[in-house]
Coordinates of C-alpha atoms in Angstrom, one line a residue:
X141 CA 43.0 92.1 60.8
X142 CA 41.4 95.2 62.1
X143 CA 41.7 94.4 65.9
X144 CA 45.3 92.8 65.4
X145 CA 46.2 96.4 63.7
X146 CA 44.9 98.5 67.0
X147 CA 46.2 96.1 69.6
X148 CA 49.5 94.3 68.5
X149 CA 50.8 98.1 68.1
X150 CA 49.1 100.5 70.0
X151 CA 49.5 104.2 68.7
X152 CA 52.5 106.4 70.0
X153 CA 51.6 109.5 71.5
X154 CA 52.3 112.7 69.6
X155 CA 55.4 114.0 69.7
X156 CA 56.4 116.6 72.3
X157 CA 60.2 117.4 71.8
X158 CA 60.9 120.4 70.0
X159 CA 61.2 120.4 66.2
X160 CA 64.4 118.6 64.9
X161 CA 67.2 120.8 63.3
X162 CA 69.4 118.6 62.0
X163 CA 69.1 115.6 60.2
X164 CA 70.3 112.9 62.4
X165 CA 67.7 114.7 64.3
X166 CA 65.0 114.2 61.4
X167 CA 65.8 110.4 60.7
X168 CA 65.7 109.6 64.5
X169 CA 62.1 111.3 64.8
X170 CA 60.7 109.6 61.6
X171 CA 62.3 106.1 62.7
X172 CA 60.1 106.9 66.2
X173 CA 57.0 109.0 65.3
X174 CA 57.1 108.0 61.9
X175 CA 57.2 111.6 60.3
X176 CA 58.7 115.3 60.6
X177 CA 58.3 118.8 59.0
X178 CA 61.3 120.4 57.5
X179 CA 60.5 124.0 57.2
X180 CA 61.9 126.1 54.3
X181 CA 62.8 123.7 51.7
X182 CA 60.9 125.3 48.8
X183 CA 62.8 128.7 47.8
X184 CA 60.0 131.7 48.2
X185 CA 60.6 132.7 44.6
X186 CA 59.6 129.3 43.2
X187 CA 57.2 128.8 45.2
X188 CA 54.5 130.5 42.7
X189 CA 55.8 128.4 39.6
X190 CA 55.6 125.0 41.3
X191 CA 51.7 125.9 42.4
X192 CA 50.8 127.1 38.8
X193 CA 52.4 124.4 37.4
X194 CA 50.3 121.8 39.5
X195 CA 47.1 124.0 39.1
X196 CA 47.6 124.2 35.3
X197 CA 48.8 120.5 34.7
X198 CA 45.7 119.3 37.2
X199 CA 43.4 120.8 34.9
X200 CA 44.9 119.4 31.8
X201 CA 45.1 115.9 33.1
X202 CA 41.6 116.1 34.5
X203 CA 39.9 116.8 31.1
X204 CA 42.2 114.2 29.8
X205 CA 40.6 111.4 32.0
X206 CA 37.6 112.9 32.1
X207 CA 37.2 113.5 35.5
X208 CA 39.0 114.2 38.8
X209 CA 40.7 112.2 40.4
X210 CA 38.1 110.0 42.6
X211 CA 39.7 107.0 44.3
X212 CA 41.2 106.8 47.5
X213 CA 45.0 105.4 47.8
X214 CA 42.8 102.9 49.9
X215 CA 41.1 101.8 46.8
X216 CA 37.6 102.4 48.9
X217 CA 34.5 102.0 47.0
X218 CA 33.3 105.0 49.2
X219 CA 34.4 107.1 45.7
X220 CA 32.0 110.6 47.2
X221 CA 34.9 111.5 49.7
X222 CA 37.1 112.2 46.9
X223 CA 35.3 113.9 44.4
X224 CA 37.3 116.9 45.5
X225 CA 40.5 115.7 45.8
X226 CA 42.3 115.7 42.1
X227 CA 46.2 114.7 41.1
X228 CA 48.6 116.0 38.0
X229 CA 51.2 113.7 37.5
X230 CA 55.0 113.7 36.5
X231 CA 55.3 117.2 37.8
X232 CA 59.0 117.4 38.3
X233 CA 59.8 116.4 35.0
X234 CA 57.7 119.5 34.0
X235 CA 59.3 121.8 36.7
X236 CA 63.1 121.0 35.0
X237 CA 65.4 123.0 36.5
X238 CA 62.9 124.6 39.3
X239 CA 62.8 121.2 40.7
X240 CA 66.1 121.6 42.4
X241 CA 64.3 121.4 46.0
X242 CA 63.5 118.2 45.9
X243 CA 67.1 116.9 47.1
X244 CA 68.0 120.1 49.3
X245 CA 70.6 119.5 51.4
X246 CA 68.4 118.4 54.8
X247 CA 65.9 116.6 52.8
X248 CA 68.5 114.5 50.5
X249 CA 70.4 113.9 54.0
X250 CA 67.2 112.6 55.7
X251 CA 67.0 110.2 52.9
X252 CA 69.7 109.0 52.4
X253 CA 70.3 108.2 56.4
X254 CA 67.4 106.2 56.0
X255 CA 67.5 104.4 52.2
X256 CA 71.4 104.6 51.6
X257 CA 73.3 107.0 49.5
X258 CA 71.9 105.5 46.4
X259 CA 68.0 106.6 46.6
X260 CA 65.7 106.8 43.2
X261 CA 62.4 108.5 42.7
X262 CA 59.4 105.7 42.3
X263 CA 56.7 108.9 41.1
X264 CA 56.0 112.4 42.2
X265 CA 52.0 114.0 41.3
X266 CA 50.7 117.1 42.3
X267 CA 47.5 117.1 44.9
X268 CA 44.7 119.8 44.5
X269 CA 42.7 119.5 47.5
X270 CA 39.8 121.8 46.9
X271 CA 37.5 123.5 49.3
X272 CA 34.4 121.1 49.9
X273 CA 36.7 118.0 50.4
X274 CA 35.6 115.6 52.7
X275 CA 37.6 113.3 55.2
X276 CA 39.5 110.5 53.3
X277 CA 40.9 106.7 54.9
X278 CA 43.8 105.8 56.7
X279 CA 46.2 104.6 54.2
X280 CA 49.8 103.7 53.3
X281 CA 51.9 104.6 50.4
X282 CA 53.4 101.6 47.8
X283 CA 54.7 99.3 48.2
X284 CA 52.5 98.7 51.4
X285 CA 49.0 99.6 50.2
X286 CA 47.2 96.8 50.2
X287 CA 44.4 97.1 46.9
X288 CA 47.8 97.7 44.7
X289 CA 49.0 94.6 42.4
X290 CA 52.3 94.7 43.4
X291 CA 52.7 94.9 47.2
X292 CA 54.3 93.7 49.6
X293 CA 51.6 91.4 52.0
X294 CA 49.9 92.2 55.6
X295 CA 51.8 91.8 58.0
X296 CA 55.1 93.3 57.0
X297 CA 58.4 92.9 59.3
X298 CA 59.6 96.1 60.2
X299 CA 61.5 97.7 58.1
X300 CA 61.2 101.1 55.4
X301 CA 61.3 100.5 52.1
X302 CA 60.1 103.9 51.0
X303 CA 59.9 107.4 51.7
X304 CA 57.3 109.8 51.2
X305 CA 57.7 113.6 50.9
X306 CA 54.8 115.8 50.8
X307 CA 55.7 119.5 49.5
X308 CA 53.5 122.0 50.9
X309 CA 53.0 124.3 47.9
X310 CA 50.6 126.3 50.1
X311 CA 50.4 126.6 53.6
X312 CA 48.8 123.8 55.5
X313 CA 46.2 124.7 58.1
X314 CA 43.4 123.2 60.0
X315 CA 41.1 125.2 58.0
X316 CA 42.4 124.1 54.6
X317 CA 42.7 120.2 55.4
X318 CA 46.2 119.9 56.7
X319 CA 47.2 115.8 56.4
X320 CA 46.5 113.9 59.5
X321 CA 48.7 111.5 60.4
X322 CA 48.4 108.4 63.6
X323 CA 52.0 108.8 64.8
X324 CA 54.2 105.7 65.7
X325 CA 51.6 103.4 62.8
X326 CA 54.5 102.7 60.6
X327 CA 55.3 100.0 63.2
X328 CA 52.3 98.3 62.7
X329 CA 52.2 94.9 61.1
X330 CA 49.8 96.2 58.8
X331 CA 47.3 98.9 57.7
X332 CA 43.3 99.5 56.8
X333 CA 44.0 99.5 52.9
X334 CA 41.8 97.0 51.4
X335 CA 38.9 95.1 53.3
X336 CA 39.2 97.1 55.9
X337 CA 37.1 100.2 55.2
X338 CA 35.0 100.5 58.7
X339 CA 39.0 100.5 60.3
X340 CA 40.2 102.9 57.6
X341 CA 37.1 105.7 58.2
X342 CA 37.5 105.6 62.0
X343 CA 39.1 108.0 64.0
X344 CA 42.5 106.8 65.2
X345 CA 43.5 107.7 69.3
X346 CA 46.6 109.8 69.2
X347 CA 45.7 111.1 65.5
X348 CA 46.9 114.8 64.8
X349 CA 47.2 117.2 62.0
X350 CA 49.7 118.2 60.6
X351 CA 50.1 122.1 59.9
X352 CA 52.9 124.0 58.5
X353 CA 53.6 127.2 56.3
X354 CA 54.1 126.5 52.4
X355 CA 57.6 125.8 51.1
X356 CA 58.0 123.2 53.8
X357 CA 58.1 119.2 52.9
X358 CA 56.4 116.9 55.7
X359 CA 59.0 113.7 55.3
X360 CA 57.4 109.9 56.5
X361 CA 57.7 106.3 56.4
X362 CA 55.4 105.1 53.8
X363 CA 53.9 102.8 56.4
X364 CA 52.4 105.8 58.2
X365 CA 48.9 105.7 58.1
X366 CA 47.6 109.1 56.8
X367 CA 44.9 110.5 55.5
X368 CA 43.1 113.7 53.2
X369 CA 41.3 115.9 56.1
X370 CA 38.2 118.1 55.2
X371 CA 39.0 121.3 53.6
X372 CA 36.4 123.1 55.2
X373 CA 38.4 127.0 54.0
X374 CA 37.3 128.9 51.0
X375 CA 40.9 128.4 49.1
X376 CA 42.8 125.3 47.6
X377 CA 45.1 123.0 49.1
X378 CA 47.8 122.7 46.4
X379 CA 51.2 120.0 47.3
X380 CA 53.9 117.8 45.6
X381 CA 54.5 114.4 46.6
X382 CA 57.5 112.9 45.7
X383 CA 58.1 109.3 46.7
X384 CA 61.9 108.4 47.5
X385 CA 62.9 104.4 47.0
X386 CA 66.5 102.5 47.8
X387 CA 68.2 101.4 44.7
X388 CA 67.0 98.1 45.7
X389 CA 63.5 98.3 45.7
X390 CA 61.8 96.9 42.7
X391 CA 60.6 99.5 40.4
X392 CA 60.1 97.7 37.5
X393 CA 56.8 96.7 38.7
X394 CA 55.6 100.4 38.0
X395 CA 57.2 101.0 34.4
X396 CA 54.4 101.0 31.7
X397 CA 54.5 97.9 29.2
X398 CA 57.4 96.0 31.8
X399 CA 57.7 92.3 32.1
X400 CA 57.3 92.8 35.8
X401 CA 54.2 95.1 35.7
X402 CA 52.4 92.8 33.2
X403 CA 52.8 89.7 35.3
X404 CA 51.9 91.4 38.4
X405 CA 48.8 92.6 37.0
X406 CA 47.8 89.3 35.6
X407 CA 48.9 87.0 38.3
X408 CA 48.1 89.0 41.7
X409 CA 45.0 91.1 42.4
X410 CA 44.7 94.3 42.8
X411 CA 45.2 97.5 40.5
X412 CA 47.7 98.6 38.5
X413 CA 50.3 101.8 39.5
X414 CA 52.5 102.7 36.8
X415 CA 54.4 106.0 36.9
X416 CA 54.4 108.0 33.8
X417 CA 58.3 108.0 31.9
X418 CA 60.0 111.2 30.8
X419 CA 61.1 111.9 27.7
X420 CA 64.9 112.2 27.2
X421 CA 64.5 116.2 27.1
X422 CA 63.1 116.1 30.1
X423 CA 66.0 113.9 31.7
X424 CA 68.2 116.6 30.1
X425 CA 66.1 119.2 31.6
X426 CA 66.1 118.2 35.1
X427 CA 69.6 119.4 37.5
X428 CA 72.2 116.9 37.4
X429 CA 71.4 115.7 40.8
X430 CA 68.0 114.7 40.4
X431 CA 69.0 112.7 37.1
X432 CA 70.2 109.3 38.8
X433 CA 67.0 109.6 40.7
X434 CA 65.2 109.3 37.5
X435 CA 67.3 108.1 34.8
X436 CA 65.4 105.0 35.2
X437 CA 62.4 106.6 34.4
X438 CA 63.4 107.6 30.8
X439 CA 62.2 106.2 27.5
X440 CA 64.1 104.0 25.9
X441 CA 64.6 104.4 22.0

């Protein structure tokens, strides 16, 4: 699989044009490179509660579990390059009404140009990336990733089922571990996720980091391959992902106690990825717009 992934698709070169302003702009740079930055999205003043809200909830979760978070989205055994890398999840339930950002204006336009008008959220988690972090593997995002039960198989036609958002709750630098990112990979037939770790820890050609300041949201096909860069500054590299799916996309297969995520679990390999559900405050909570995005993440009575 690994020589099929480097040369049925060779990578694209970085991009050179300047930075998109608009969002057909945006969709036609992610349906090329695969990714863009849209700066800005984040409001300044909430910037603070979202990154205290992370810090504090990653804390919580952590002595919850017992430990930080130490897997790879890869599912590598290699568990050392992740022993400071931690995740709080269901944050935008917990943000309510602060997290109005995550469908401003250029962002919800980017998705919908490329999932429809009707888009839900399939899970959004905080990422601590703490000073000492090592280099991570090239992975995808669900439904693509390869060790996850319920995915769809190597090698997938071309098409974007899903769209990943990473908020940068602090500025992303070099320094600090900015994500890195092999541009034109989500046309790739497949990706180094499962038994494929010598691929997955190798340095890509073309690969680049991506930088930004905080309050902007990197936006990219879940097939990109990307990966957690060495922190190598003194601070803490704090973000929100937020995972965008078409209203056809299957999310059953991540509710807690479903049919769908039983069976998957029991009949496919591979582990399991449920997303957490929100009480009905919380739906209440949240700003109408973000409610049909996660209505179907509520409780049921």
């Amino acid at each position: 699989m690994s020589a099929d992934l480097r040369d049925t698709a060779p990578t694209d070169p970085a991009p050179t044009d300047p930075a998109p302003t608009d969002t057909a702009s945006y969709v036609a740079r992610i349906r090329e490179h695969g990714w863009c930055v849209v700066p800005g999205v984040i409001p300044e003043s909430e910037i603070p509660v979202v990154h205290d809200l992370i810090l504090a909830e990653e804390q919580a979760q952590a002595r919850a579990r017992g430990a930080s978070w130490t897997r790879t989205s890869n599912g590598s055994t290699d568990t050392t390059r992740y022993d400071r890398v931690s995740k709080a999840a269901a944050i935008v339930a917990r943000l309510g009404a602060h997290a109005s950002f995550i469908a401003e204006e250029r962002v919800f336009g980017v998705v919908q140009g490329l999932l429809g008008n009707y888009v839900r959220v399939s899970s959004d988690f905080g990422i601590v990336t703490f000073p000492g972090a090592e280099r991570g593997f090239w992975h995808c995002d669900w439904p693509y990733n390869q060790t996850i039960a319920a995915h769809v198989p190597q090698p997938y036609g071309d098409m974007m089922m899903h769209l990943s958002a990473l908020y940068m709750v602090t500025d992303f630098t070099e320094e600090n571990g900015g994500t890195l990112v092999v541009p034109g990979s989500h046309r790739r037939p497949g990706n180094p996720t499962g038994e494929n770790d010598e691929l997955a820890a190798a340095s890509q050609p073309g690969e680049l980091q991506i930088t930004g300041r905080r309050g902007s949201a990197i936006l990219f096909d879940a097939r990109l391959w990307h990966a957690v860069a060495p922190n190598d500054s003194g601070q803490t590299r704090v973000a929100l992902a937020v995972r965008y799916a078409p209203w056809w996309l299957n999310l059953e297969v991540r509710r807690p106690g479903s049919v769908d995520a039983r069976l998957v679990e029991e009949l496919t390999e591979g582990r399991g990825n449920s997303a957490p559900l929100l009480t009905r405050a919380q739906f209440e909570a949240l700003p109408e717009l973000l409610r049909p995005m996660y209505e179907n993440w509520v409780e049921q009575p």
